[in-house]
Amino acid sequence: MASDRSSASEIPLSERFKETPFDLAAHIVHTIGPRPPGSLNEAKVAAFLDARLRQAGFRLSAESFRTFRLPGYDGIVWGTLAVIGVIIFYWMPLLATLIFAAGFGTTFLTAWYGAPLLTRRILSQNVIATRAAAEAMRWRLVVLAPLSSPPATKRRLVAFGVGQTGLIVRTVAAALLFALSLAAHTPLPFDLRLWFWYAQAAPATILFVQGIAALSVQYAPATPGAISYAGALATLIESAARISPLKYTEMWIVGIGAGTAGIDDLLRRYPFEVQHTLFVGLDGIGQGTLCYLAAEGALRQRLADALLLRLAARVVDSGQATAKICVYRGITCAGVLRRRGWRALGIAALDAQQRIPYQYERGDDFSKLDAAHLENAVRLVVGLARTLDAAP
């Protein structure tokens, strides 16, 4: 298998008689390389996706948008100010309290709206391919996968610095710091108020450490992105090529730029009907157990769309593809859409720890991809589209 992989990667795509999903993934990983959000390589993979989907007979458009370079510098700035506020609180309690209040307010608004204040803006794009139904449309099926590759850093560092868990910890710590500063202003015995001052060191330290974690993610280089997400993009391209024009289903094939920002831009531009639009998100495909995800999320799990779950089970039961129904403790692009209130199902590869293999690791390179796994994923997506079209 290793010799097959290396030989496939050395043959230019133009010289091959037929591109397999494995060939497509090889081109993305080797020729294009790591793809940070808003980078030139992300634009290159968008152009590659555009060309391949045109060959498959789809109508293409590339939608550019400006977004933020996440996670930004809010965490380290307010973490530093929190430490300074604790130091000066004994001599200037009012000034320190105002710093804590500003920090809590900013942190809360950042978590609520999901947009940092202190960050640079980047230009990204979505690649959108469409093909109309042959007859009256009953369904719109939107299959999507991320264009970029994630940062090469530890999973826990990403979760603490950027993820939902980190936002919650940061907001709670900022609220506690502000509350302790208010308590230190009350007419209580001096010794007790002094202890309130000492206690401020704990949430301030948490804020500072969380800011360092966010800064580490900000400057981490992107992974080669073989499983996350060249495998998903290769599955997306090959599935589009194999799905012939459907009778009652309008097909949308979408490459999402800059993660969640790309999803939000897609939903802003296109007023889909909730009842007739179904999303299938491809995430981290290439090795492990291929799964269709019944639920996603760590703190509050969101269930997948019931119709898509039934259709995926029908495809697997009929022998068209091999996959398991799983629950994922993280969140994929389909999980983001479920949180937005849309009908969606995630398809992802999970390892023995129920995680996407090699995600956020420098070792997520071409050697980790399994050609049979990619082929199986394509069969699942194609079978799902055809089964939906045949459903009443």
Tab-separated table of C-alpha atoms in Angstrom:
chain	number	residue	atom	x	y	z
A	1	MET	CA	0.000	0.000	0.000
A	2	ALA	CA	2.831	2.429	0.804
A	3	SER	CA	4.382	1.982	-2.648
A	4	ASP	CA	1.001	2.513	-4.310
A	5	ARG	CA	0.536	5.740	-2.375
A	6	SER	CA	3.922	7.154	-3.268
A	7	SER	CA	3.591	6.275	-6.949
A	8	ALA	CA	0.127	7.805	-7.141
A	9	SER	CA	1.365	11.058	-5.654
A	10	GLU	CA	4.209	11.331	-8.185
A	11	ILE	CA	2.005	11.101	-11.298
A	12	PRO	CA	0.625	14.470	-12.463
A	13	LEU	CA	-3.164	14.552	-12.510
A	14	SER	CA	-3.230	15.553	-16.181
A	15	GLU	CA	-1.464	12.289	-17.119
A	16	ARG	CA	-3.866	9.969	-15.367
A	17	PHE	CA	-6.602	8.192	-17.266
A	18	LYS	CA	-9.009	8.436	-14.353
A	19	GLU	CA	-8.849	10.291	-11.065
A	20	THR	CA	-9.787	8.341	-7.970
A	21	PRO	CA	-10.598	9.978	-4.615
A	22	PHE	CA	-7.126	8.910	-3.536
A	23	ASP	CA	-5.566	10.749	-6.508
A	24	LEU	CA	-7.557	13.886	-5.743
A	25	ALA	CA	-6.500	13.851	-2.092
A	26	ALA	CA	-2.871	13.306	-3.154
A	27	HIS	CA	-2.988	16.412	-5.342
A	28	ILE	CA	-4.484	18.530	-2.547
A	29	VAL	CA	-1.932	17.387	0.042
A	30	HIS	CA	1.230	17.282	-2.089
A	31	THR	CA	0.744	19.923	-4.775
A	32	ILE	CA	-1.242	22.486	-2.772
A	33	GLY	CA	-0.133	21.704	0.770
A	34	PRO	CA	-1.255	23.203	4.112
A	35	ARG	CA	-4.239	25.535	3.756
A	36	PRO	CA	-4.716	28.091	6.560
A	37	PRO	CA	-7.979	30.079	6.366
A	38	GLY	CA	-7.635	33.087	4.075
A	39	SER	CA	-4.294	31.912	2.661
A	40	LEU	CA	-3.115	31.566	-0.923
A	41	ASN	CA	-3.261	27.775	-0.591
A	42	GLU	CA	-6.892	27.940	0.483
A	43	ALA	CA	-7.568	29.951	-2.683
A	44	LYS	CA	-5.654	27.355	-4.719
A	45	VAL	CA	-7.728	24.455	-3.396
A	46	ALA	CA	-10.865	26.519	-4.084
A	47	ALA	CA	-9.751	26.923	-7.704
A	48	PHE	CA	-8.970	23.186	-7.914
A	49	LEU	CA	-12.426	22.337	-6.588
A	50	ASP	CA	-14.000	24.795	-9.041
A	51	ALA	CA	-12.256	23.169	-12.031
A	52	ARG	CA	-13.168	19.608	-11.044
A	53	LEU	CA	-16.826	20.437	-10.395
A	54	ARG	CA	-17.085	22.190	-13.762
A	55	GLN	CA	-15.833	18.986	-15.370
A	56	ALA	CA	-18.619	17.134	-13.552
A	57	GLY	CA	-21.203	19.354	-15.246
A	58	PHE	CA	-22.132	21.660	-12.387
A	59	ARG	CA	-22.823	25.367	-12.574
A	60	LEU	CA	-20.166	27.143	-10.498
A	61	SER	CA	-19.838	30.353	-8.575
A	62	ALA	CA	-17.143	31.522	-6.131
A	63	GLU	CA	-18.399	33.806	-3.377
A	64	SER	CA	-15.712	35.872	-1.637
A	65	PHE	CA	-16.241	37.263	1.845
A	66	ARG	CA	-14.244	38.993	4.548
A	67	THR	CA	-14.045	37.479	7.983
A	68	PHE	CA	-11.834	37.410	11.077
A	69	ARG	CA	-8.567	35.584	11.622
A	70	LEU	CA	-9.643	33.531	14.639
A	71	PRO	CA	-9.186	33.417	17.555
A	72	GLY	CA	-7.852	36.980	17.702
A	73	TYR	CA	-6.019	38.798	20.482
A	74	ASP	CA	-8.890	39.479	22.893
A	75	GLY	CA	-7.861	36.668	25.236
A	76	ILE	CA	-4.247	37.679	25.763
A	77	VAL	CA	-5.119	41.405	26.072
A	78	TRP	CA	-7.825	40.910	28.695
A	79	GLY	CA	-5.800	38.212	30.456
A	80	THR	CA	-2.868	40.619	30.797
A	81	LEU	CA	-5.152	43.441	31.968
A	82	ALA	CA	-6.733	41.077	34.515
A	83	VAL	CA	-3.333	40.284	36.033
A	84	ILE	CA	-2.427	43.986	36.101
A	85	GLY	CA	-5.796	44.774	37.711
A	86	VAL	CA	-5.202	42.265	40.497
A	87	ILE	CA	-1.758	43.733	41.178
A	88	ILE	CA	-2.995	47.339	41.410
A	89	PHE	CA	-6.294	46.548	43.175
A	90	TYR	CA	-4.908	47.177	46.683
A	91	TRP	CA	-3.887	50.753	45.794
A	92	MET	CA	-6.414	51.628	43.042
A	93	PRO	CA	-9.482	49.439	43.595
A	94	LEU	CA	-11.848	51.571	41.515
A	95	LEU	CA	-9.597	51.519	38.438
A	96	ALA	CA	-9.056	47.775	38.785
A	97	THR	CA	-12.807	47.180	39.100
A	98	LEU	CA	-13.438	49.181	35.930
A	99	ILE	CA	-10.857	47.024	34.125
A	100	PHE	CA	-12.582	43.853	35.346
A	101	ALA	CA	-15.997	45.195	34.309
A	102	ALA	CA	-14.732	46.038	30.813
A	103	GLY	CA	-13.107	42.627	30.540
A	104	PHE	CA	-16.246	40.788	31.578
A	105	GLY	CA	-18.451	42.824	29.227
A	106	THR	CA	-16.154	42.306	26.267
A	107	THR	CA	-15.703	38.605	26.979
A	108	PHE	CA	-19.450	38.072	27.304
A	109	LEU	CA	-20.215	39.903	24.048
A	110	THR	CA	-17.460	38.012	22.228
A	111	ALA	CA	-18.882	34.674	23.384
A	112	TRP	CA	-22.452	35.752	22.568
A	113	TYR	CA	-21.783	37.027	19.046
A	114	GLY	CA	-18.821	34.774	18.208
A	115	ALA	CA	-16.767	37.669	16.800
A	116	PRO	CA	-13.547	38.867	18.465
A	117	LEU	CA	-12.840	42.580	18.670
A	118	LEU	CA	-9.052	42.482	18.369
A	119	THR	CA	-8.127	40.528	15.254
A	120	ARG	CA	-7.123	41.064	11.670
A	121	ARG	CA	-9.545	40.529	8.808
A	122	ILE	CA	-8.916	37.998	6.048
A	123	LEU	CA	-10.424	37.321	2.638
A	124	SER	CA	-11.834	33.843	2.049
A	125	GLN	CA	-14.318	32.256	-0.334
A	126	ASN	CA	-16.938	29.561	-0.757
A	127	VAL	CA	-17.061	27.443	-3.910
A	128	ILE	CA	-20.687	26.702	-4.789
A	129	ALA	CA	-21.712	24.226	-7.502
A	130	THR	CA	-25.364	23.620	-8.399
A	131	ARG	CA	-27.338	21.319	-10.660
A	132	ALA	CA	-31.103	21.593	-11.049
A	133	ALA	CA	-33.529	18.701	-10.680
A	134	ALA	CA	-34.769	17.173	-13.932
A	135	GLU	CA	-38.396	17.633	-12.874
A	136	ALA	CA	-40.250	19.503	-10.134
A	137	MET	CA	-37.920	19.872	-7.155
A	138	ARG	CA	-38.870	18.100	-3.931
A	139	TRP	CA	-35.534	18.358	-2.152
A	140	ARG	CA	-32.410	20.471	-2.189
A	141	LEU	CA	-29.399	18.438	-1.056
A	142	VAL	CA	-26.349	20.501	-0.035
A	143	VAL	CA	-23.152	18.460	0.424
A	144	LEU	CA	-20.260	20.464	1.850
A	145	ALA	CA	-16.698	20.120	3.106
A	146	PRO	CA	-14.086	22.578	4.497
A	147	LEU	CA	-11.436	24.055	2.202
A	148	SER	CA	-8.860	24.909	4.868
A	149	SER	CA	-6.751	22.687	7.115
A	150	PRO	CA	-6.644	23.132	10.916
A	151	PRO	CA	-3.715	24.443	12.998
A	152	ALA	CA	-0.994	22.003	14.039
A	153	THR	CA	-1.383	22.097	17.794
A	154	LYS	CA	-2.777	20.024	20.646
A	155	ARG	CA	-6.492	19.191	20.717
A	156	ARG	CA	-6.826	20.357	24.320
A	157	LEU	CA	-5.041	23.594	23.501
A	158	VAL	CA	-7.506	24.233	20.667
A	159	ALA	CA	-10.469	23.390	22.908
A	160	PHE	CA	-9.226	25.653	25.716
A	161	GLY	CA	-8.019	28.482	23.513
A	162	VAL	CA	-10.620	28.567	20.729
A	163	GLY	CA	-13.417	26.079	21.345
A	164	GLN	CA	-16.727	26.404	23.102
A	165	THR	CA	-15.266	25.066	26.343
A	166	GLY	CA	-12.604	27.779	26.327
A	167	LEU	CA	-15.186	30.513	25.711
A	168	ILE	CA	-17.283	29.290	28.624
A	169	VAL	CA	-14.266	29.074	30.964
A	170	ARG	CA	-13.112	32.534	29.917
A	171	THR	CA	-16.556	34.086	30.449
A	172	VAL	CA	-17.025	32.437	33.850
A	173	ALA	CA	-13.533	33.496	34.992
A	174	ALA	CA	-14.145	37.104	33.887
A	175	ALA	CA	-17.504	37.141	35.701
A	176	LEU	CA	-15.956	35.705	38.871
A	177	LEU	CA	-13.129	38.240	38.794
A	178	PHE	CA	-15.602	41.108	38.471
A	179	ALA	CA	-17.778	39.681	41.282
A	180	LEU	CA	-14.798	39.334	43.617
A	181	SER	CA	-13.786	42.932	42.963
A	182	LEU	CA	-17.313	44.116	43.833
A	183	ALA	CA	-17.300	41.997	46.982
A	184	ALA	CA	-14.015	43.624	48.038
A	185	HIS	CA	-15.789	47.035	47.951
A	186	THR	CA	-18.525	46.010	50.403
A	187	PRO	CA	-18.452	47.203	54.072
A	188	LEU	CA	-17.102	43.895	55.365
A	189	PRO	CA	-14.198	43.362	57.791
A	190	PHE	CA	-10.862	44.317	56.290
A	191	ASP	CA	-9.401	40.806	56.604
A	192	LEU	CA	-12.327	39.323	54.645
A	193	ARG	CA	-12.020	41.940	51.894
A	194	LEU	CA	-8.304	41.195	51.771
A	195	TRP	CA	-9.098	37.552	51.087
A	196	PHE	CA	-11.392	38.626	48.237
A	197	TRP	CA	-8.389	40.395	46.777
A	198	TYR	CA	-6.206	37.303	47.133
A	199	ALA	CA	-8.924	35.170	45.490
A	200	GLN	CA	-8.840	37.377	42.396
A	201	ALA	CA	-5.511	35.799	41.460
A	202	ALA	CA	-7.192	32.489	40.485
A	203	PRO	CA	-9.595	33.759	37.749
A	204	ALA	CA	-7.002	36.276	36.556
A	205	THR	CA	-4.472	33.466	36.074
A	206	ILE	CA	-7.063	31.410	34.190
A	207	LEU	CA	-7.768	34.335	31.865
A	208	PHE	CA	-4.063	34.872	31.239
A	209	VAL	CA	-3.416	31.176	30.509
A	210	GLN	CA	-6.451	31.029	28.230
A	211	GLY	CA	-5.118	34.046	26.362
A	212	ILE	CA	-1.743	32.337	25.886
A	213	ALA	CA	-3.536	29.225	24.580
A	214	ALA	CA	-5.511	31.321	22.077
A	215	LEU	CA	-2.346	33.092	20.963
A	216	SER	CA	-0.604	29.730	20.445
A	217	VAL	CA	-3.434	28.572	18.198
A	218	GLN	CA	-3.367	31.899	16.351
A	219	TYR	CA	0.278	31.456	15.326
A	220	ALA	CA	0.382	27.672	14.883
A	221	PRO	CA	1.120	26.585	11.291
A	222	ALA	CA	-1.557	24.644	9.448
A	223	THR	CA	-1.325	20.854	9.231
A	224	PRO	CA	-0.797	19.121	5.862
A	225	GLY	CA	-4.505	18.380	6.214
A	226	ALA	CA	-4.713	14.917	4.643
A	227	ILE	CA	-7.627	13.625	6.706
A	228	SER	CA	-8.697	17.123	7.798
A	229	TYR	CA	-9.796	17.936	5.163
A	230	ALA	CA	-8.272	16.760	1.867
A	231	GLY	CA	-10.053	13.415	2.231
A	232	ALA	CA	-13.391	15.161	2.667
A	233	LEU	CA	-12.762	17.372	-0.384
A	234	ALA	CA	-11.732	14.370	-2.485
A	235	THR	CA	-14.933	12.599	-1.411
A	236	LEU	CA	-16.909	15.725	-2.294
A	237	ILE	CA	-15.411	15.978	-5.816
A	238	GLU	CA	-15.747	12.299	-6.670
A	239	SER	CA	-19.294	12.109	-5.293
A	240	ALA	CA	-20.298	15.053	-7.492
A	241	ALA	CA	-18.798	13.292	-10.521
A	242	ARG	CA	-20.693	10.059	-9.848
A	243	ILE	CA	-24.112	11.513	-9.019
A	244	SER	CA	-25.964	11.732	-12.304
A	245	PRO	CA	-28.683	14.417	-12.664
A	246	LEU	CA	-31.421	13.572	-10.173
A	247	LYS	CA	-35.117	13.622	-10.953
A	248	TYR	CA	-36.553	15.432	-7.944
A	249	THR	CA	-33.462	16.653	-6.075
A	250	GLU	CA	-31.505	19.847	-6.681
A	251	MET	CA	-27.820	19.204	-5.943
A	252	TRP	CA	-25.502	21.721	-4.295
A	253	ILE	CA	-21.799	20.914	-3.802
A	254	VAL	CA	-20.075	23.467	-1.561
A	255	GLY	CA	-16.481	23.994	-0.471
A	256	ILE	CA	-16.588	26.044	2.732
A	257	GLY	CA	-13.876	28.627	3.349
A	258	ALA	CA	-12.708	29.790	6.808
A	259	GLY	CA	-14.822	27.276	8.710
A	260	THR	CA	-17.889	28.616	10.489
A	261	ALA	CA	-17.554	31.998	8.759
A	262	GLY	CA	-18.048	30.308	5.404
A	263	ILE	CA	-21.194	28.578	6.636
A	264	ASP	CA	-22.610	31.864	7.903
A	265	ASP	CA	-21.843	33.581	4.591
A	266	LEU	CA	-23.549	30.767	2.655
A	267	LEU	CA	-26.689	31.073	4.764
A	268	ARG	CA	-26.729	34.868	4.416
A	269	ARG	CA	-26.490	34.773	0.632
A	270	TYR	CA	-28.984	31.994	-0.037
A	271	PRO	CA	-32.402	32.011	1.679
A	272	PHE	CA	-32.922	28.248	1.685
A	273	GLU	CA	-36.287	26.787	2.674
A	274	VAL	CA	-35.762	24.932	5.932
A	275	GLN	CA	-38.221	22.121	5.231
A	276	HIS	CA	-36.941	21.273	1.743
A	277	THR	CA	-33.183	21.796	2.226
A	278	LEU	CA	-31.002	19.032	3.630
A	279	PHE	CA	-27.301	19.451	4.464
A	280	VAL	CA	-24.702	16.673	4.520
A	281	GLY	CA	-21.347	17.712	5.992
A	282	LEU	CA	-18.139	15.778	5.262
A	283	ASP	CA	-15.502	16.050	7.964
A	284	GLY	CA	-12.168	14.318	8.512
A	285	ILE	CA	-12.427	11.417	6.053
A	286	GLY	CA	-9.514	9.126	5.230
A	287	GLN	CA	-8.873	6.644	8.036
A	288	GLY	CA	-10.703	4.978	10.904
A	289	THR	CA	-14.364	3.996	11.088
A	290	LEU	CA	-16.650	5.774	8.655
A	291	CYS	CA	-19.627	7.086	10.623
A	292	TYR	CA	-22.841	8.939	10.019
A	293	LEU	CA	-23.352	11.000	13.130
A	294	ALA	CA	-26.589	10.671	15.081
A	295	ALA	CA	-25.621	13.485	17.471
A	296	GLU	CA	-22.820	16.023	17.931
A	297	GLY	CA	-21.588	18.247	20.734
A	298	ALA	CA	-19.802	18.004	24.068
A	299	LEU	CA	-21.947	20.040	26.461
A	300	ARG	CA	-25.255	20.015	24.632
A	301	GLN	CA	-25.669	17.422	21.914
A	302	ARG	CA	-27.712	18.187	18.798
A	303	LEU	CA	-29.468	15.323	17.048
A	304	ALA	CA	-29.056	14.869	13.297
A	305	ASP	CA	-32.029	15.178	10.959
A	306	ALA	CA	-34.261	12.123	11.335
A	307	LEU	CA	-34.914	11.693	7.595
A	308	LEU	CA	-31.221	11.785	6.699
A	309	LEU	CA	-30.452	9.298	9.465
A	310	ARG	CA	-33.064	6.865	8.113
A	311	LEU	CA	-31.778	7.231	4.556
A	312	ALA	CA	-28.145	6.707	5.616
A	313	ALA	CA	-29.155	3.555	7.499
A	314	ARG	CA	-30.998	2.344	4.387
A	315	VAL	CA	-27.885	2.872	2.240
A	316	VAL	CA	-25.738	0.911	4.712
A	317	ASP	CA	-28.290	-1.869	5.155
A	318	SER	CA	-28.564	-2.302	1.383
A	319	GLY	CA	-24.811	-2.921	1.161
A	320	GLN	CA	-23.993	0.159	-0.910
A	321	ALA	CA	-21.477	1.350	1.708
A	322	THR	CA	-20.050	0.312	5.067
A	323	ALA	CA	-20.572	2.763	7.926
A	324	LYS	CA	-21.689	2.897	11.540
A	325	ILE	CA	-24.048	5.204	13.343
A	326	CYS	CA	-22.013	7.128	15.943
A	327	VAL	CA	-22.157	9.976	18.445
A	328	TYR	CA	-19.404	12.591	18.183
A	329	ARG	CA	-18.361	14.662	21.206
A	330	GLY	CA	-16.986	17.434	19.021
A	331	ILE	CA	-18.762	19.430	16.348
A	332	THR	CA	-18.484	19.261	12.558
A	333	CYS	CA	-19.811	21.660	9.924
A	334	ALA	CA	-23.079	19.705	10.007
A	335	GLY	CA	-23.236	20.231	13.764
A	336	VAL	CA	-22.818	23.982	13.246
A	337	LEU	CA	-25.765	23.906	10.833
A	338	ARG	CA	-27.865	21.983	13.363
A	339	ARG	CA	-27.144	24.699	15.919
A	340	ARG	CA	-28.402	27.224	13.359
A	341	GLY	CA	-31.687	25.311	13.100
A	342	TRP	CA	-31.091	23.521	9.768
A	343	ARG	CA	-31.698	19.894	8.811
A	344	ALA	CA	-28.267	18.290	8.629
A	345	LEU	CA	-26.267	15.080	8.961
A	346	GLY	CA	-22.531	14.764	9.522
A	347	ILE	CA	-20.372	12.074	7.911
A	348	ALA	CA	-16.929	11.655	9.478
A	349	ALA	CA	-14.219	9.127	10.234
A	350	LEU	CA	-13.646	8.394	13.918
A	351	ASP	CA	-10.848	6.501	15.644
A	352	ALA	CA	-11.038	4.199	18.672
A	353	GLN	CA	-11.346	7.230	20.992
A	354	GLN	CA	-14.282	8.524	18.911
A	355	ARG	CA	-12.190	11.408	17.596
A	356	ILE	CA	-11.314	12.441	14.051
A	357	PRO	CA	-7.923	10.783	13.399
A	358	TYR	CA	-4.839	13.039	13.450
A	359	GLN	CA	-6.877	16.240	13.592
A	360	TYR	CA	-4.672	19.198	14.703
A	361	GLU	CA	-1.542	17.043	14.316
A	362	ARG	CA	1.501	17.699	12.136
A	363	GLY	CA	1.417	14.019	11.241
A	364	ASP	CA	-1.849	14.390	9.325
A	365	ASP	CA	-0.027	13.745	6.065
A	366	PHE	CA	-0.635	11.730	2.920
A	367	SER	CA	0.640	8.466	4.441
A	368	LYS	CA	-2.387	8.428	6.764
A	369	LEU	CA	-4.943	8.196	3.919
A	370	ASP	CA	-6.600	4.890	3.072
A	371	ALA	CA	-7.781	4.585	-0.555
A	372	ALA	CA	-10.476	2.008	0.318
A	373	HIS	CA	-11.823	4.280	3.060
A	374	LEU	CA	-12.191	7.201	0.629
A	375	GLU	CA	-13.950	4.994	-1.923
A	376	ASN	CA	-16.349	3.771	0.751
A	377	ALA	CA	-17.145	7.355	1.769
A	378	VAL	CA	-17.958	8.244	-1.849
A	379	ARG	CA	-20.350	5.290	-2.089
A	380	LEU	CA	-22.120	6.431	1.074
A	381	VAL	CA	-22.637	9.987	-0.223
A	382	VAL	CA	-23.744	8.835	-3.684
A	383	GLY	CA	-26.101	6.258	-2.209
A	384	LEU	CA	-27.570	8.844	0.146
A	385	ALA	CA	-28.284	11.263	-2.718
A	386	ARG	CA	-29.925	8.596	-4.876
A	387	THR	CA	-31.961	7.188	-1.999
A	388	LEU	CA	-33.226	10.673	-1.131
A	389	ASP	CA	-34.269	11.240	-4.747
A	390	ALA	CA	-36.225	7.990	-4.741
A	391	ALA	CA	-37.905	8.716	-1.397
A	392	PRO	CA	-41.565	9.814	-1.513
